[in-house]
Coordinates of C-alpha atoms and ligand atoms in Angstrom, one line a residue:
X200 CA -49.9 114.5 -48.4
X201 CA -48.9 110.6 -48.1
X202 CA -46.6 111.5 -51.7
X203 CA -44.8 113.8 -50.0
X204 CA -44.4 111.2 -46.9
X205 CA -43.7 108.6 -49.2
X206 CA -40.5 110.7 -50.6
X207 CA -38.9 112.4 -47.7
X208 CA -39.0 108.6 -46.7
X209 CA -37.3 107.7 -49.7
X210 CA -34.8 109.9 -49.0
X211 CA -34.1 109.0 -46.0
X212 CA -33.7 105.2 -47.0
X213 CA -31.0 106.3 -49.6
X214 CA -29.4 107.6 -46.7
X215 CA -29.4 104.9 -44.6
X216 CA -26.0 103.6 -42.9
X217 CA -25.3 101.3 -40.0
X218 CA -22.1 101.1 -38.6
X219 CA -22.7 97.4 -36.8
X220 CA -25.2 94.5 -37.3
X221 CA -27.3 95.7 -34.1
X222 CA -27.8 99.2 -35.8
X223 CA -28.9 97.3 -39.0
X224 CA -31.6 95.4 -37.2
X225 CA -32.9 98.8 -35.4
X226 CA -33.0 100.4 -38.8
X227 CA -35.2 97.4 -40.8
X228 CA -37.4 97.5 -37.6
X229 CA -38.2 101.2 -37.8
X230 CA -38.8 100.8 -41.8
X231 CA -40.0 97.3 -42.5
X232 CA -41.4 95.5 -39.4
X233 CA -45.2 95.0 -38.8
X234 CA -44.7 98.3 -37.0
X235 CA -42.5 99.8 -39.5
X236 CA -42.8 103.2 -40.9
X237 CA -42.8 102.0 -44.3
X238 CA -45.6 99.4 -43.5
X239 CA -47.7 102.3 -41.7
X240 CA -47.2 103.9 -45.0
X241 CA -49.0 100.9 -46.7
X242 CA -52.0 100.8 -44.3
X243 CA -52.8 104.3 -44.9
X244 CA -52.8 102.9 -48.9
X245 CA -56.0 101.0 -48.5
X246 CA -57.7 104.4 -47.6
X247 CA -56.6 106.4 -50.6
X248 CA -59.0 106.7 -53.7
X249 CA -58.8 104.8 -56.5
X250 CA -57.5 107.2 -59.0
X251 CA -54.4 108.0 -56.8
X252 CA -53.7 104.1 -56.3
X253 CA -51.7 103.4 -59.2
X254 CA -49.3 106.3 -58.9
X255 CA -49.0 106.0 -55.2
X256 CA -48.9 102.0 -55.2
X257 CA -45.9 102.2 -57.8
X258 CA -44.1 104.8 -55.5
X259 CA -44.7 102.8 -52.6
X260 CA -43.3 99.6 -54.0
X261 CA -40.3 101.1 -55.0
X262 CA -39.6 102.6 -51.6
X263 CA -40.0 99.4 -49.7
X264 CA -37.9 97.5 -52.6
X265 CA -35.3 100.4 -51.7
X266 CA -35.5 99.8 -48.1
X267 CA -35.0 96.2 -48.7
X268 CA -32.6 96.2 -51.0
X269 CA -30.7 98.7 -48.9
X270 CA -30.8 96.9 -45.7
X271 CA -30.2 93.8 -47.5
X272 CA -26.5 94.7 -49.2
X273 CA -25.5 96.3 -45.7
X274 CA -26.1 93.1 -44.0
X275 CA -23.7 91.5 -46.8
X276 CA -21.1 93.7 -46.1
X277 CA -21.3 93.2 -42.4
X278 CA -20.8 89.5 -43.1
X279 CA -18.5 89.6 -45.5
X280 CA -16.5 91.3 -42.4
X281 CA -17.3 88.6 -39.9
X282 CA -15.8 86.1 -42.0
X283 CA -12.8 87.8 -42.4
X284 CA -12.7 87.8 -38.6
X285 CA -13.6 84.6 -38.2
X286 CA -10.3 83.6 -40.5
X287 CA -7.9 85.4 -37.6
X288 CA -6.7 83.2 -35.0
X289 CA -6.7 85.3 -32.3
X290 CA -5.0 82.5 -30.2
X291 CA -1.8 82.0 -32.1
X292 CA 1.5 83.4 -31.0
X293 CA 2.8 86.4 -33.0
X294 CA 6.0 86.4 -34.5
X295 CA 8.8 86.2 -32.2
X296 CA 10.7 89.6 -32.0
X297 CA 14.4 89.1 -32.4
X298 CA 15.7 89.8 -29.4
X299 CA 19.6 90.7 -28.7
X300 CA 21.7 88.6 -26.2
X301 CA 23.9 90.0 -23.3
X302 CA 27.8 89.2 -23.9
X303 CA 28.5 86.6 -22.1
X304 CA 31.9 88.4 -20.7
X305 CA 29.1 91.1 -19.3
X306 CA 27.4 88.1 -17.3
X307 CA 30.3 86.9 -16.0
X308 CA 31.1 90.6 -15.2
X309 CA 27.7 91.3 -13.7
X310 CA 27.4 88.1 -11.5
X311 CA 31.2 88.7 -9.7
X312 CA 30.1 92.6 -8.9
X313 CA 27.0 91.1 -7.3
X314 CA 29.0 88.5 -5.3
X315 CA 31.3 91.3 -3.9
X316 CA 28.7 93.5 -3.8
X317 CA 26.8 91.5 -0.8
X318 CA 29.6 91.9 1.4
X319 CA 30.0 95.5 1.1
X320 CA 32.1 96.2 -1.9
X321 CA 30.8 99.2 -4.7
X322 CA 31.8 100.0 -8.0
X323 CA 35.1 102.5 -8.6
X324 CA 36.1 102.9 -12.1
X325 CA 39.4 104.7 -14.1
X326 CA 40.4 105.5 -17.5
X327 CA 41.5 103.4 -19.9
X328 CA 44.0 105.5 -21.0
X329 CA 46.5 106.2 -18.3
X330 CA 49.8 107.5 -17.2
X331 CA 52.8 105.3 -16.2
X332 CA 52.3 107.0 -12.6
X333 CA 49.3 105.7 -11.6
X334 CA 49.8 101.9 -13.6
X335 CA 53.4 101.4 -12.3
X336 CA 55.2 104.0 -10.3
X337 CA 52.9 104.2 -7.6
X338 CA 52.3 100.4 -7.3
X339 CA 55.8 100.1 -6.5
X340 CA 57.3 99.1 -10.0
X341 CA 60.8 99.6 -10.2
X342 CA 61.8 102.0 -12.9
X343 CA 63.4 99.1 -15.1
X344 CA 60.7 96.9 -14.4
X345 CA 59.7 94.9 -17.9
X346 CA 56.3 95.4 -17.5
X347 CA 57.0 98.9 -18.5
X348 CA 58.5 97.6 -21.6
X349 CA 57.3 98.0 -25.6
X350 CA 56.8 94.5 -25.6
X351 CA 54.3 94.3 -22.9
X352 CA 52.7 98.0 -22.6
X353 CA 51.2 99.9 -25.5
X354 CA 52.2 103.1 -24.9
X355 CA 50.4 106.4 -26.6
X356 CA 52.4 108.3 -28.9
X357 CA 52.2 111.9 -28.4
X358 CA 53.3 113.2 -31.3
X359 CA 52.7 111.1 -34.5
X360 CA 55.0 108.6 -36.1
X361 CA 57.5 109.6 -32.5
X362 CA 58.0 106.3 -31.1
X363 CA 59.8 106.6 -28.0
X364 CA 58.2 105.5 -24.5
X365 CA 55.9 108.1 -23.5
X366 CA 54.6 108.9 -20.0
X367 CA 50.9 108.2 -21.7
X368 CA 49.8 104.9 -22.3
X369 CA 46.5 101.9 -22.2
X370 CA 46.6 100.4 -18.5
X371 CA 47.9 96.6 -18.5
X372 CA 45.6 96.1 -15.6
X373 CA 42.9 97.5 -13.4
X374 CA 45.5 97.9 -10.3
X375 CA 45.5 101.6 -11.7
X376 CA 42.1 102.1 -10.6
X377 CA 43.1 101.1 -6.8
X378 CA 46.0 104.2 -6.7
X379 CA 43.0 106.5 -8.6
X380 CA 40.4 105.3 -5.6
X381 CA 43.6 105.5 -3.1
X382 CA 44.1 109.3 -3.6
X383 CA 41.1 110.2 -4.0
X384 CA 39.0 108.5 -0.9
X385 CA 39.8 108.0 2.9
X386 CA 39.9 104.7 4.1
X387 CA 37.6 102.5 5.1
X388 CA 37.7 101.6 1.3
X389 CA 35.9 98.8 -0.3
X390 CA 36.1 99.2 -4.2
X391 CA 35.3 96.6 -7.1
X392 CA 37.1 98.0 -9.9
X393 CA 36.0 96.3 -13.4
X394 CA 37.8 97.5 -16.4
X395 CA 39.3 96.8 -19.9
X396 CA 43.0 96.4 -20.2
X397 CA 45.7 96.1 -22.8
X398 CA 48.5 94.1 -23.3
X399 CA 51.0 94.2 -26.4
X400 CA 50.3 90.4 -27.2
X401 CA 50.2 88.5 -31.0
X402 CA 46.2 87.7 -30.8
X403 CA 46.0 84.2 -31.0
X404 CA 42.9 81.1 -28.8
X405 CA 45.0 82.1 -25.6
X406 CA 46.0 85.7 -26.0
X407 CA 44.3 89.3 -27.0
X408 CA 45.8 92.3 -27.3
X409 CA 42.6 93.0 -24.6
X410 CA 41.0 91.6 -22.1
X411 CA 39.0 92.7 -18.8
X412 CA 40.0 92.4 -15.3
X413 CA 38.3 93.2 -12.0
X414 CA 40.2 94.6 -9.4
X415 CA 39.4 94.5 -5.7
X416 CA 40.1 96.5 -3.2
X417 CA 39.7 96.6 0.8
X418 CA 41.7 99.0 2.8
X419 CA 40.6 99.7 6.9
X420 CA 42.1 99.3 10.3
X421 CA 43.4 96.2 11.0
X422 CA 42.6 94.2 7.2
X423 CA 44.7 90.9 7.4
X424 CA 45.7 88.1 5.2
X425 CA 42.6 86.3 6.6
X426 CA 39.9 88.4 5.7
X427 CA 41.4 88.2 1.8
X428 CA 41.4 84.3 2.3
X429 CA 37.6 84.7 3.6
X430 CA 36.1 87.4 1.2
X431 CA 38.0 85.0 -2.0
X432 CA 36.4 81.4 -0.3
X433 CA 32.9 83.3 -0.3
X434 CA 33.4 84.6 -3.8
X435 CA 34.6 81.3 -5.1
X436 CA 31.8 79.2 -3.5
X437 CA 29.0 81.7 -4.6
X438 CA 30.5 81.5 -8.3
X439 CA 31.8 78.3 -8.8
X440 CA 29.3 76.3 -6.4
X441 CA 29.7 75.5 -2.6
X442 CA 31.2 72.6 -2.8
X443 CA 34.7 74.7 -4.2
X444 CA 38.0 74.5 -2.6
X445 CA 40.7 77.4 -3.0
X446 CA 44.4 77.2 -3.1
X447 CA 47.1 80.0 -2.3
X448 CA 49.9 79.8 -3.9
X449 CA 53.1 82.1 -2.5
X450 CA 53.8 84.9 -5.4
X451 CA 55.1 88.1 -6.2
X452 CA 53.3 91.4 -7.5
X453 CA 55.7 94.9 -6.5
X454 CA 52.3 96.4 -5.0
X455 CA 51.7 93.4 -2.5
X456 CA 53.4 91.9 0.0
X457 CA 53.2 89.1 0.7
X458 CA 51.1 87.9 -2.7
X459 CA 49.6 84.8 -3.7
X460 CA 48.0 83.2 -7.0
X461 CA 44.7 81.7 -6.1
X462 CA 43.3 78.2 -7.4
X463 CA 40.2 76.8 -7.5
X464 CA 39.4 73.0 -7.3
X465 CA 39.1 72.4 -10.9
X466 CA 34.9 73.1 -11.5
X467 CA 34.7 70.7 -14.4
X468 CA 36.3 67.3 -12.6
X469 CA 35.6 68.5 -9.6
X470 CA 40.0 68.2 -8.6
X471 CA 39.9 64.5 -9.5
X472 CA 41.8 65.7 -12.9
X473 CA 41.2 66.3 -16.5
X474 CA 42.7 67.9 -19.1
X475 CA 41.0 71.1 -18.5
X476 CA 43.1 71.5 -15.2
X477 CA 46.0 69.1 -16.8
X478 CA 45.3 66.3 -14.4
X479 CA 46.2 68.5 -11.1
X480 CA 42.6 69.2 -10.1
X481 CA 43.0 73.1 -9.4
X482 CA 42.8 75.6 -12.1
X483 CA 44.6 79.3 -11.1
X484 CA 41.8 81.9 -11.3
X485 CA 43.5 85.4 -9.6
X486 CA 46.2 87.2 -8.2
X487 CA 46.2 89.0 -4.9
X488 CA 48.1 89.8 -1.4
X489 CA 48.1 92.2 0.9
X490 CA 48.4 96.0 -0.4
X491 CA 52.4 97.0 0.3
X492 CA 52.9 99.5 2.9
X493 CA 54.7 101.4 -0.4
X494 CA 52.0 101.8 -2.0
X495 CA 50.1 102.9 0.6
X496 CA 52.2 105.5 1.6
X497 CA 52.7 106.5 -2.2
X498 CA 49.0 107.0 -2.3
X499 CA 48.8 109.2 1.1
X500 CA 47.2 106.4 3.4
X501 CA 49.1 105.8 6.7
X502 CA 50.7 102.5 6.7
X503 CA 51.1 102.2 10.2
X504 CA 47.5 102.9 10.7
X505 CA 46.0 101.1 8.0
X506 CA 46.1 98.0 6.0
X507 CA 44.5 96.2 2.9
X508 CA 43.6 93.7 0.5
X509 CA 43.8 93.5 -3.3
X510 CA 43.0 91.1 -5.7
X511 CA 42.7 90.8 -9.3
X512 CA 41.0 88.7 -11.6
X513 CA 40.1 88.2 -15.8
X514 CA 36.7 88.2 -16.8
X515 CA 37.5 85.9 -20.0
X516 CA 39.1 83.4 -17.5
X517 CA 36.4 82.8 -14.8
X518 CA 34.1 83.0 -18.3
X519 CA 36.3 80.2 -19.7
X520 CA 35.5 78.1 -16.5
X521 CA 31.8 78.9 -16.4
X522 CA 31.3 78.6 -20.0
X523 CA 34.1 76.4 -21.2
X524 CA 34.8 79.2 -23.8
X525 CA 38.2 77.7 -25.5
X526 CA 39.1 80.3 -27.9
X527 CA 39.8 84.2 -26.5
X528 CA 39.2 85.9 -29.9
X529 CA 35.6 84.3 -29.6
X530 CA 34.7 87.3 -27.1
X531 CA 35.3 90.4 -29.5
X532 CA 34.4 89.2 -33.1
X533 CA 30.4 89.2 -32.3
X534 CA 29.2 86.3 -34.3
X535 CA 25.5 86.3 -33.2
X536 CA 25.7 82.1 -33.5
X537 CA 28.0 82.6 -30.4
X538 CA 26.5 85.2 -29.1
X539 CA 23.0 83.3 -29.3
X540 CA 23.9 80.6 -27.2
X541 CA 23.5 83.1 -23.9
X542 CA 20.5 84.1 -24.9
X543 CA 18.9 82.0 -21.7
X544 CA 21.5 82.5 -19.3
Ligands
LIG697 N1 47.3 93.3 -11.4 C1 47.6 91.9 -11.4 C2 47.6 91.4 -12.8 O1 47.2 92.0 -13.7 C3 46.6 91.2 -10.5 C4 46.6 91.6 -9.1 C5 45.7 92.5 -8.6 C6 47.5 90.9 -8.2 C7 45.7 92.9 -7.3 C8 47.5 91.3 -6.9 C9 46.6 92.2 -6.4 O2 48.1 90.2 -13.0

């Protein structure tokens, strides 16, 4: 019966739902078009009698006023969405994540253990807090020495509130790390040995009660003053740029003999003078010398047989150079407006 046709078709127009504009389109052709179910329906009209036309016509007419109707506020609502689309600038850039910065004292760190680390040298590393055996007695400090002094050493208390000098205590450099390496490993050794160290200092531009060092350390057959003067002319040239002169100084350290204090030619005048390097053109950047047959001994490694290098450096020194940091205490209170300004190095 064309009523019955006429309402399951109804039905099925209530029902309708298109999830994009192209399944919209297929559904008004399949109801509406010249081939439309809907406009078959109205062919077969013509041929029904007359007394069935009025209620059939009316039926009809509402169905395709659904259909339209239907198809009509779906195509709205698709675009109403294509606007909305349209509005999105899909070429803008979004907003910029806040990214964190590396410390600049970590730069510094990274870039001289990948200097060293081209010719051979690898990472060793010690505690922080350390006994006066491996910081002093085995580097050849006399007993009376002042480094081993209150003033200069922070020393752990082992009991509370019990002042006294104790055996335990925060290194004052990273030279503990070479009789750590020394007793544990055979020679050949070739250490880089980056660390944080303490000194009992008032905290002021030039002075913290911390600071980091790297320590270097080369021990083999036959190691001479030469090959220290060699390895520190390669590192200063790759850090500081090749046209960088060095300058050895004659010092004293009890764990090398003979020692020296190495100075570049100042990398901001270029040694012509300024008041960076106080008009002398050479800024001191490390101590170093050759590793006393004491110490060797001390740490179980034939002196007669072997020989070796050491050098030690501070990270907020060459950091100073390469950044023109002036003020130490810069380094540890993390402003982020400091911090920030190594965001591109
Ligand atoms: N440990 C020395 C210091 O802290 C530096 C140094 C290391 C000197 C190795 C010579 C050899 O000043």
């Amino acid at each position: 019966m064309l009523k019955d046709r006429i309402n399951d078709l109804h039905a099925q127009v209530n029902e309708m739902s298109a999830s994009s504009a192209e399944e919209l389109e297929a559904l008004r052709i399949k109801y509406l078009s010249k081939k439309g179910e809907i406009t078959a329906l109205f062919n077969e009209f013509r041929t029904v009698p007359n007394e069935e036309k009025r209620e059939l016509g009316q039926l009809l007419n509402a169905l395709r006023q659904d259909a339209e109707g239907r198809i009509n506020a779906l195509r709205e609502q698709f675009e109403a969405k294509q606007a909305e689309a349209d509005k999105l600038d899909l070429t803008r850039t979004p907003d910029p994540i806040a990214l964190g910065t590396r410390h600049p004292l970590s730069l510094v760190r990274e870039e001289i253990e990948d200097i060293f680390s081209r010719i051979g040298f690898t990472i060793a590393q010690g505690p922080e807090v350390e006994d006066d055996k491996h910081v002093y007695g085995m580097l050849n400090f006399a007993p009376e020495h002042p480094a081993r002094d209150m003033q200069d050493t922070f020393f752990v208390e082992k009991e509370q509130g019990v002042q006294k000098p104790t055996d335990v205590l925060l290194r004052s450099h990273t030279s503990s790390v070479q009789t750590r390496v020394m007793t544990s490993q055979k020679p050949p050794i070739r250490v880089l040995c980056p660390g944080r160290v303490y000194r009992n200092e008032a905290i002021s531009a030039r002075a913290h009660c911390f600071f980091h060092q790297v320590e270097g350390l080369y021990i083999d057959k036959n190691v001479s003053f030469a090959d220290l003067r060699e390895a520190l002319l390669y590192f200063s040239k790759e850090m500081f740029g090749p046209e960088t002169k060095i300058r050895l100084r004659p010092s004293y350290f009890p764990f090398t003999e003979p020692s020296a204090e190495m100075d570049i030619s100042c990398n901001i005048c270029g040694g012509t003078g300024c008041s960076f390097c106080k008009g002398t053109g050479w800024v001191e950047i490390l101590g170093c010398g050759m590793v006393d047959p004491n110490v060797l001994e001390a740490c179980g490694i034939d002196s007669k047989e072997y020989s070796g290098y050491a050098f030690g450096m501070g990270v907020e020194r060459i950091t100073n150079l390469k950044y023109r940091v002036k003020d130490l205490r810069l380094f540890s209170e993390n402003d982020v407006r400091f911090l920030h300004q190594f965001e591109a190095c």
